[in-house]
XYZ file of C-alpha atoms in Angstrom:
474
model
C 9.666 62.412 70.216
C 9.572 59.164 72.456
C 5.979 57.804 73.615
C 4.881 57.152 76.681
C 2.580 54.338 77.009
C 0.261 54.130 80.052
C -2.415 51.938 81.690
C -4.344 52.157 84.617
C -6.646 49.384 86.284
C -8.775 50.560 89.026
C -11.556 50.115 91.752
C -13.997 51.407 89.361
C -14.889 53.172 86.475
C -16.072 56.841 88.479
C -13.110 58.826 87.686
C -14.482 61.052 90.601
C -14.620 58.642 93.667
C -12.853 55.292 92.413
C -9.257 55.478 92.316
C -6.346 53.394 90.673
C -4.865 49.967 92.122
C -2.097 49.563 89.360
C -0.351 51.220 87.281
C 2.399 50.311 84.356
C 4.358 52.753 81.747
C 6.338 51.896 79.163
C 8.428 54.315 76.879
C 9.153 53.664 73.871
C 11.000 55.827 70.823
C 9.156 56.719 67.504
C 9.752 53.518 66.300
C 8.504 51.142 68.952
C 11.662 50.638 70.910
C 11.574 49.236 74.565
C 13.487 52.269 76.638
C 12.141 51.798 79.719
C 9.295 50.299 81.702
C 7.960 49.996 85.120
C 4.588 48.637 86.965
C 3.356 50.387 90.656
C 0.986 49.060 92.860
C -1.027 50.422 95.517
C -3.603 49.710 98.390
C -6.875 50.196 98.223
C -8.203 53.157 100.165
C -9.729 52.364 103.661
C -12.901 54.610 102.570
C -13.524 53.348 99.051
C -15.667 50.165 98.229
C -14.435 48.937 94.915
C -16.849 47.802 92.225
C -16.783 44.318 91.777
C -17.383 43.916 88.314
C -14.183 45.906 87.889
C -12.219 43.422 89.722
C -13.644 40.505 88.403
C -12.369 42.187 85.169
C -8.621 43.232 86.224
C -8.570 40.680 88.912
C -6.839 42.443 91.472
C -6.066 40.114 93.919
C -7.331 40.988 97.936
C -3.784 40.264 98.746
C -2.725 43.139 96.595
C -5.677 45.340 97.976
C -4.527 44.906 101.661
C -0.684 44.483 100.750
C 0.804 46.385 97.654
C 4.014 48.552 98.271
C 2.585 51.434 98.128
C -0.365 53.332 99.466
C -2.701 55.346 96.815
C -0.487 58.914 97.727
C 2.581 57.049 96.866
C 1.532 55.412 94.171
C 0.650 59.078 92.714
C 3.575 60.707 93.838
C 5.562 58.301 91.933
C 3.743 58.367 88.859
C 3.897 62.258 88.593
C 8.038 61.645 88.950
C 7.564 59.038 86.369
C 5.604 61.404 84.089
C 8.230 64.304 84.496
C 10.905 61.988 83.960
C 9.604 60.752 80.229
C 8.377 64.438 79.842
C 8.456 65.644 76.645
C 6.437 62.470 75.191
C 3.649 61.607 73.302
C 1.341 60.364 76.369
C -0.480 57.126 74.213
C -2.996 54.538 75.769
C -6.014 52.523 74.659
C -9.109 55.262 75.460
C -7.054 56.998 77.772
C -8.747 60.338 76.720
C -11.911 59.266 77.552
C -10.714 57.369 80.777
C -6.904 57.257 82.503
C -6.461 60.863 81.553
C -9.374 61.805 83.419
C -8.698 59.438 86.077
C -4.939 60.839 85.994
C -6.050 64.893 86.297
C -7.976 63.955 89.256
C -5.322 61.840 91.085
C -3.352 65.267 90.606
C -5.997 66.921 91.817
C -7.170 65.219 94.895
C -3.621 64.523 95.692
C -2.629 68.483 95.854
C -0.088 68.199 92.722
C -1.031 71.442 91.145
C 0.456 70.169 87.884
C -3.338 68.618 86.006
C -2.377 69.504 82.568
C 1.119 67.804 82.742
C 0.343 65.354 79.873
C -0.630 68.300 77.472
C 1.989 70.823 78.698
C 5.506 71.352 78.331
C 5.801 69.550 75.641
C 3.854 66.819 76.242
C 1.135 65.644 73.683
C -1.783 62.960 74.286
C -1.655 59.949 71.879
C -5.083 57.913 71.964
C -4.565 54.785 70.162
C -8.989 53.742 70.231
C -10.193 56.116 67.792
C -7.730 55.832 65.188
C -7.703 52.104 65.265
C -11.324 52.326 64.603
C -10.784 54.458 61.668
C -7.698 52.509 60.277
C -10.181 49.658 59.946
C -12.585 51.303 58.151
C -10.259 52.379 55.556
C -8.544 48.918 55.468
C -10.406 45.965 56.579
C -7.264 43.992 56.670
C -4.939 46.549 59.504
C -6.410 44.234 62.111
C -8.103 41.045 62.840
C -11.298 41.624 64.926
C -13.525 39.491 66.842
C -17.611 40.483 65.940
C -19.574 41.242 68.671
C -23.212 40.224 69.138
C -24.684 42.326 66.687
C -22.099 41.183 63.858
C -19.959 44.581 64.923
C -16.369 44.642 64.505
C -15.326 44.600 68.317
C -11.959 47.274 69.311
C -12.013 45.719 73.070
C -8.052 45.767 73.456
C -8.413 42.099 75.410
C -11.012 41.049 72.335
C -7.919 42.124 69.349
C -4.913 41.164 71.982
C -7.010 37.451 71.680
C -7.382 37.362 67.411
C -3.876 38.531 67.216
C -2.037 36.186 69.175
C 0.099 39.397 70.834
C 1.083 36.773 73.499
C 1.843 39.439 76.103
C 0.318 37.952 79.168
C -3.419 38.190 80.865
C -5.317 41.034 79.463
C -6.796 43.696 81.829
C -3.308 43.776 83.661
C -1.451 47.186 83.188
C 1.662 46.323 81.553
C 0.023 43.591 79.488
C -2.025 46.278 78.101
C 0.590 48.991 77.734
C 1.986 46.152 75.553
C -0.855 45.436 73.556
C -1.587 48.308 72.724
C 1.955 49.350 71.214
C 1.407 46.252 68.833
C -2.070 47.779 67.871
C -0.515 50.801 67.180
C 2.208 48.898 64.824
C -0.716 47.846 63.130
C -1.616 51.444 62.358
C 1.445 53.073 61.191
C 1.817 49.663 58.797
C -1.724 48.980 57.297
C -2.557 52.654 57.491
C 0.035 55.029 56.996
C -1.864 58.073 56.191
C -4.077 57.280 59.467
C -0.850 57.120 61.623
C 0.246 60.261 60.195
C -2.172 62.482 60.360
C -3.628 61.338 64.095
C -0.126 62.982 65.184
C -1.025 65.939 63.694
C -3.572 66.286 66.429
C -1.757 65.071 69.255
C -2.457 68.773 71.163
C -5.026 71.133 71.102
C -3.404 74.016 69.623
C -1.714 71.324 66.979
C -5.349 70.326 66.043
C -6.402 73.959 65.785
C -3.638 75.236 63.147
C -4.751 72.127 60.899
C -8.959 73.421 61.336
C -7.473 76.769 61.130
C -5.542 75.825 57.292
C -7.882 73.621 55.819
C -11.175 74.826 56.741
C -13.377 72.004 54.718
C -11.977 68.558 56.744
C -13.035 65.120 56.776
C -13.672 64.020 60.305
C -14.862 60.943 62.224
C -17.352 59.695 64.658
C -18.079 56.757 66.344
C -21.560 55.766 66.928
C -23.657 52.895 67.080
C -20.572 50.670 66.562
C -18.968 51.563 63.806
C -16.756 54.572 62.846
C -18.666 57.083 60.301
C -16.601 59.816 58.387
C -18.011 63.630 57.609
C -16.850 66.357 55.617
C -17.564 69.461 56.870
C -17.027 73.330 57.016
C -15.350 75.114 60.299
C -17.519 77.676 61.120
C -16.245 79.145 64.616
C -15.309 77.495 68.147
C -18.078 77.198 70.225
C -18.456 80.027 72.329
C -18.484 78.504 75.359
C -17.150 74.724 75.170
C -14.540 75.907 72.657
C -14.635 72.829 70.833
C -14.518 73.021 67.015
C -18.177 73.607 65.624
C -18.518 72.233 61.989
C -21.111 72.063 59.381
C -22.136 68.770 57.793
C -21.767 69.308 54.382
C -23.971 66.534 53.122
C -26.582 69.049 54.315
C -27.270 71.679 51.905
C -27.291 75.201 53.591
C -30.071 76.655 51.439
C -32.522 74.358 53.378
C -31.871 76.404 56.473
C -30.471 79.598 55.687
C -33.887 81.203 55.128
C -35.432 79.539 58.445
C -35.564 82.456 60.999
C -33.971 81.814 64.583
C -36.536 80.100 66.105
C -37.226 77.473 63.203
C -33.465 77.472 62.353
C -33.008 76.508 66.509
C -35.452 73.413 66.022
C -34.129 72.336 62.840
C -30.441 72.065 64.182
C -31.797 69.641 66.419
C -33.416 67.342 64.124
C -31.272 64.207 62.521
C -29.476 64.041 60.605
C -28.064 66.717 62.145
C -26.364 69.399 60.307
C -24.088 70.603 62.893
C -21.329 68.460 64.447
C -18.793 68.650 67.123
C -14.945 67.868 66.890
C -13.618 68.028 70.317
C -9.646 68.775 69.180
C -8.372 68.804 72.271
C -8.867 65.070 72.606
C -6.519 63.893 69.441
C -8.994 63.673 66.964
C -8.532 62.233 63.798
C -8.300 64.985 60.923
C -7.890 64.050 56.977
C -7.865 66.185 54.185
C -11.096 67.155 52.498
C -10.851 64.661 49.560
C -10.481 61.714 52.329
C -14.363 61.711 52.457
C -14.867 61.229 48.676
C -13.899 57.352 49.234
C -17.203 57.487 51.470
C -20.970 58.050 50.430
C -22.582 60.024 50.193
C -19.967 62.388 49.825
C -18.573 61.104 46.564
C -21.748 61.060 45.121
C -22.617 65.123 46.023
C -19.037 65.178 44.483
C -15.985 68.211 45.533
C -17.900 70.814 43.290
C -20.703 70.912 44.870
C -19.310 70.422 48.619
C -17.377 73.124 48.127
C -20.114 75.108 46.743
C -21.964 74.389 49.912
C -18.878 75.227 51.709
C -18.629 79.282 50.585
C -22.327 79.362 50.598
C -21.888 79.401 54.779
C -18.670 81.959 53.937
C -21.193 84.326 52.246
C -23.422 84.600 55.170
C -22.184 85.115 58.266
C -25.324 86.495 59.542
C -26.516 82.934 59.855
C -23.608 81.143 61.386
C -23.465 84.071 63.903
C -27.066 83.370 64.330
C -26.271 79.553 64.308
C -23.394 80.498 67.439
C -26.311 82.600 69.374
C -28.583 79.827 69.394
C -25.264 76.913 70.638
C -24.386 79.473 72.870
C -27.847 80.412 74.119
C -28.430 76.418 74.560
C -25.049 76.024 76.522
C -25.635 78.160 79.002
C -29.572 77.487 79.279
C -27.997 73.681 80.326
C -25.421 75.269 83.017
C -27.863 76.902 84.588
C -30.490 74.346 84.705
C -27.958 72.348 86.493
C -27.909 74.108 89.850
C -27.033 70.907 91.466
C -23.624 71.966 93.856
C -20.928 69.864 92.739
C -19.176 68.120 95.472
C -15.588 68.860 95.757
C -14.162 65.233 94.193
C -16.405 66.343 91.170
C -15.008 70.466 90.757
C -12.204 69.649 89.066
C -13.710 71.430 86.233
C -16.824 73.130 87.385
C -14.945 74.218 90.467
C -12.549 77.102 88.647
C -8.800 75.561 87.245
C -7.286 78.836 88.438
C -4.881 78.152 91.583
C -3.765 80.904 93.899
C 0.293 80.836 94.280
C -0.053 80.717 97.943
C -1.992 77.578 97.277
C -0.028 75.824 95.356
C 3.012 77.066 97.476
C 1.337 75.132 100.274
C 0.635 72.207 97.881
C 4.503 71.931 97.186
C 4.962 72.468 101.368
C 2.449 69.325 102.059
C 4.147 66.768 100.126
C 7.741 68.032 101.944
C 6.824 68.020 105.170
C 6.254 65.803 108.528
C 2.695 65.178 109.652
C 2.972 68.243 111.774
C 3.521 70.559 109.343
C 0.868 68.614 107.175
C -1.461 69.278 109.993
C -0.307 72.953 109.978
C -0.914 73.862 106.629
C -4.512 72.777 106.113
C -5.983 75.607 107.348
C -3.759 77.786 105.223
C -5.674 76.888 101.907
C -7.465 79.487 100.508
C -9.378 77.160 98.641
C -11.519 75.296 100.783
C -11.463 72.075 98.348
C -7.917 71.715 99.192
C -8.824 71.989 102.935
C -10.257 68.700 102.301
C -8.215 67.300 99.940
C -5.588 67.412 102.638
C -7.630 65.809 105.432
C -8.625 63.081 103.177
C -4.701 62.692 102.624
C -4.104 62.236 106.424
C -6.995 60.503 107.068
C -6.138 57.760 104.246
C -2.325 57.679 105.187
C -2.597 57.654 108.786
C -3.534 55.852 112.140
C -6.129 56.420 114.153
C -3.330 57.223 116.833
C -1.513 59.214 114.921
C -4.164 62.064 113.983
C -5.589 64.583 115.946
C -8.805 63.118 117.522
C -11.356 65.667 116.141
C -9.889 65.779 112.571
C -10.193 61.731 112.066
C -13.849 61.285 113.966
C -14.694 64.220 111.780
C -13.190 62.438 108.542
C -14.340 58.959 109.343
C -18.093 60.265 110.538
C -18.125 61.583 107.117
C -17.025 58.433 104.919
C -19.505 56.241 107.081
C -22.279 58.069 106.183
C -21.456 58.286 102.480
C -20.571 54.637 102.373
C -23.427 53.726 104.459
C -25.537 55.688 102.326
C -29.111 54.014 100.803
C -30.518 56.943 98.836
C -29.669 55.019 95.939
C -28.555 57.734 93.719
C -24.564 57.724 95.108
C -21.903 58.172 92.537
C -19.470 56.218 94.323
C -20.421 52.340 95.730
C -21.682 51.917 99.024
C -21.989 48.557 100.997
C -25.432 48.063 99.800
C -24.629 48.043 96.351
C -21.416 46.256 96.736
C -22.902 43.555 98.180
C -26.173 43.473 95.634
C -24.020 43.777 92.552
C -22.188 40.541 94.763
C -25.104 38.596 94.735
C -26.523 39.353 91.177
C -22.944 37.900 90.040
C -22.763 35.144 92.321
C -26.002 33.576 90.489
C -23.990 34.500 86.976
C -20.687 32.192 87.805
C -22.527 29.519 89.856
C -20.645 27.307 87.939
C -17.455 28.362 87.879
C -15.565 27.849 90.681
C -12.219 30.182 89.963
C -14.894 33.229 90.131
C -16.614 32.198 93.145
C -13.845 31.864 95.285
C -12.423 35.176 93.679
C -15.978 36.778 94.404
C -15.894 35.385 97.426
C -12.532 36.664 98.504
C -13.934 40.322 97.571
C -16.940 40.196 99.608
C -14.959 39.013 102.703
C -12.726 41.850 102.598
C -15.557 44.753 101.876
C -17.436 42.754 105.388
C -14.408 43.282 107.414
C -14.351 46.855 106.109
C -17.661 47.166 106.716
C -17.132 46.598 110.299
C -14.579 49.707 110.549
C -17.723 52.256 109.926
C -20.281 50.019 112.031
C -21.650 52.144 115.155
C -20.338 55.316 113.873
């Protein structure tokens, strides 16, 4: 199967309210192979402030904010086609679980493309290229060259290895640059560390990751933590009844120390560290080895197989406590959903909101991207689902004139984004003008000195004024 490697850079790093600028893929075939590549480019949106610590990183020029081919709809029309084009493919980025996945469900999302699973469905499998590098180096200190960080930490910043290894792609924090460097770190992988590269396919989709928990039972598993990458070998003991995620059992915690405890001290003692229980999230291409893995690690090959083992069918025996271990994970699950009775708004429900989609609603989803502004117009109020209501004004609203939309629907619309950019609460999960322009002056004292970032800075805080004076007087 080919790979598809992807890279955002964006406004921001709120994968709720920021939004991507640029975008590159490149596919490649299962031995690195150039097949195909291409870079978009959009606009920003008129009612999103960008974080300016994000474009001081990608360096976005304001040209390209005001100019770019494409406006943010297009840009995510096109990258769905691209996507179903390459479909079926590994999907494989640098963090991209953790961040241009998430960023990528909720351009479906927000854009009315009922299709948010498309790069873990038909086919399709996620490749994250972070974790496993991490790991890689831990087994074999020579896979990589790595810069140290302050604290004398190997650092796995993409721009930080792109730098040691002389990749010689371009500027780092570009897309296709990154797409790039990223296929040579993962070259480093399947050379250095074969059996890493292997087995991090095996894992490449949920239900993949699940037959391999399912078969081996006792794994060897990884986290990352206070900068490095730390391996345990634990038991399966059940999904978690409400996150699903693979609940495990460190084995370098003996059960007899709890299984005696009743529910209340066993609840308390779960909590304490080194905790006993861990997590391994297996729908985000987690890196699963074979019990014996851990014995190259201590203190695992000091307890020795025997006696993990032991430990392990000691937790088979009695299921009466790790179905009284699942009350208690359950019982603190839902305790933590329903002390959150904060009402999501809509650009966070992605989630939280229900993933179920009426067929008349996505029928009208399929409608809105195929027809003129009239019928656009028409079908809003046709949405069962009031979040798509709104999806679809904010559509018209960012694609549109002033002159071109129905009076009422863009005073209502831009009344609304000039209060929430306005906002000083404070607390806002997306940047207003206020903290635009602090963050602006915090970093202007930073790169006093040099000039190139001033007049960059610069550049960025005259374009957010003259935006600012679009939601003056509203």
């Amino acid at each position: 199967m080919n790979f598809l490697w992807f890279d955002y850079e964006s406004s921001g790093s709120r994968v709720n309210f920021d939004h991507v600028l640029e975008a590159s893929f490149v596919l490649t075939d299962s031995r690195f192979k150039i097949l195909e590549k291409t870079e978009l480019k959009c606009r920003l949106k008129p009612n999103v402030i960008p974080n300016i610590g994000a474009l001081l990183v990608n360096s976005i020029s304001v040209e390209t904010l005001q100019k770019a081919p494409l406006s943010h709809y297009q840009l995510v029309l096109e990258n769905h086609k691209w996507f179903e084009k390459f479909t079926p493919s590994y999907f494989t980025g640098y963090n991209i679980t953790g961040f241009d996945i998430e960023f990528y469900r909720r351009m479906l999302f927000k854009n009315l493309i009922p299709n948010w699973y498309q790069t873990n469905t038909n086919g399709n499998k996620i490749y994250d290229v972070l974790p496993h590098i991490r790991v890689a180096k831990l087994v074999n200190r020579n896979v990589i060259a790595t810069k140290l960080n302050q604290k004398g930490n190997d650092s796995f910043k993409l721009a930080d290895i792109a730098e040691v290894g002389n990749f010689n792609h371009g500027i780092s924090h570009t897309s296709l640059v990154d797409c790039l460097n990223t296929i040579e770190v993962a070259k480093k992988i399947k050379q250095g560390a074969p059996e890493i590269w292997d087995s991090s396919l095996q894992t490449a989709h949920k239900t993949d990751a699940e037959k391999v928990i399912d078969k081996e039972k006792v794994i060897c598993t990884f986290e990352y933590f206070y900068s490095k990458a730390r391996p345990f070998c634990s038991k399966f003991l059940f999904y978690h009844p409400v996150y699903r995620w693979a609940t495990l059992w460190d084995l370098k915690q003996h059960p007899k120390d709890f299984i005696n405890l009743d529910r209340q001290e066993l609840a308390k003692a779960l909590t304490k560290s080194p905790k006993a229980i861990r997590t391994c999230k297996h729908n985000k291409n987690p890196l699963i080895m074979k019990k014996e893995f851990a014995l190259a690690f201590e203190p695992y090959s000091e307890i020795g197989m025997n006696e993990l083992m032991e430990r392990a069918k000691i937790l088979d025996d009695n299921t009466s406590f790790v179905k009284t271990i699942n009350f208690i994970l359950e019982n603190n699950a839902k305790e933590k959903i329903e002390s959150n009775q904060i009402e999501p708004l809509f650009e966070e429900s992605l989630y939280s909101g229900g993933l179920n989609v009426s067929s008349s609603d996505k029928t009208n989803m399929n409608k809105f991207h195929e027809v003129d502004l009239k019928g656009k117009l028409n079908l809003i109020e046709k949405f069962n689902d009031q979040r798509f209501a709104y999806f679809a004004k904010c559509i018209l609203y960012e694609e549109f004139s002033q002159k071109e939309l129905p009076d009422s629907l863009y005073k209502e619309m831009h009344m609304y984004f000039a209060e929430r950019l306005n906002s000083k609460n404070g607390d806002e999960k997306w940047e207003t003008f206020g903290s635009f322009y602090k963050q602006v002056d915090d970093i202007r004292e930073k790169y006093k000195d040099d000039e190139n970032k001033l007049n960059l800075l610069n550049g960025y805080d005259n374009y957010v004024q003259e935006m600012e004076k679009k939601f003056e007087n509203v």
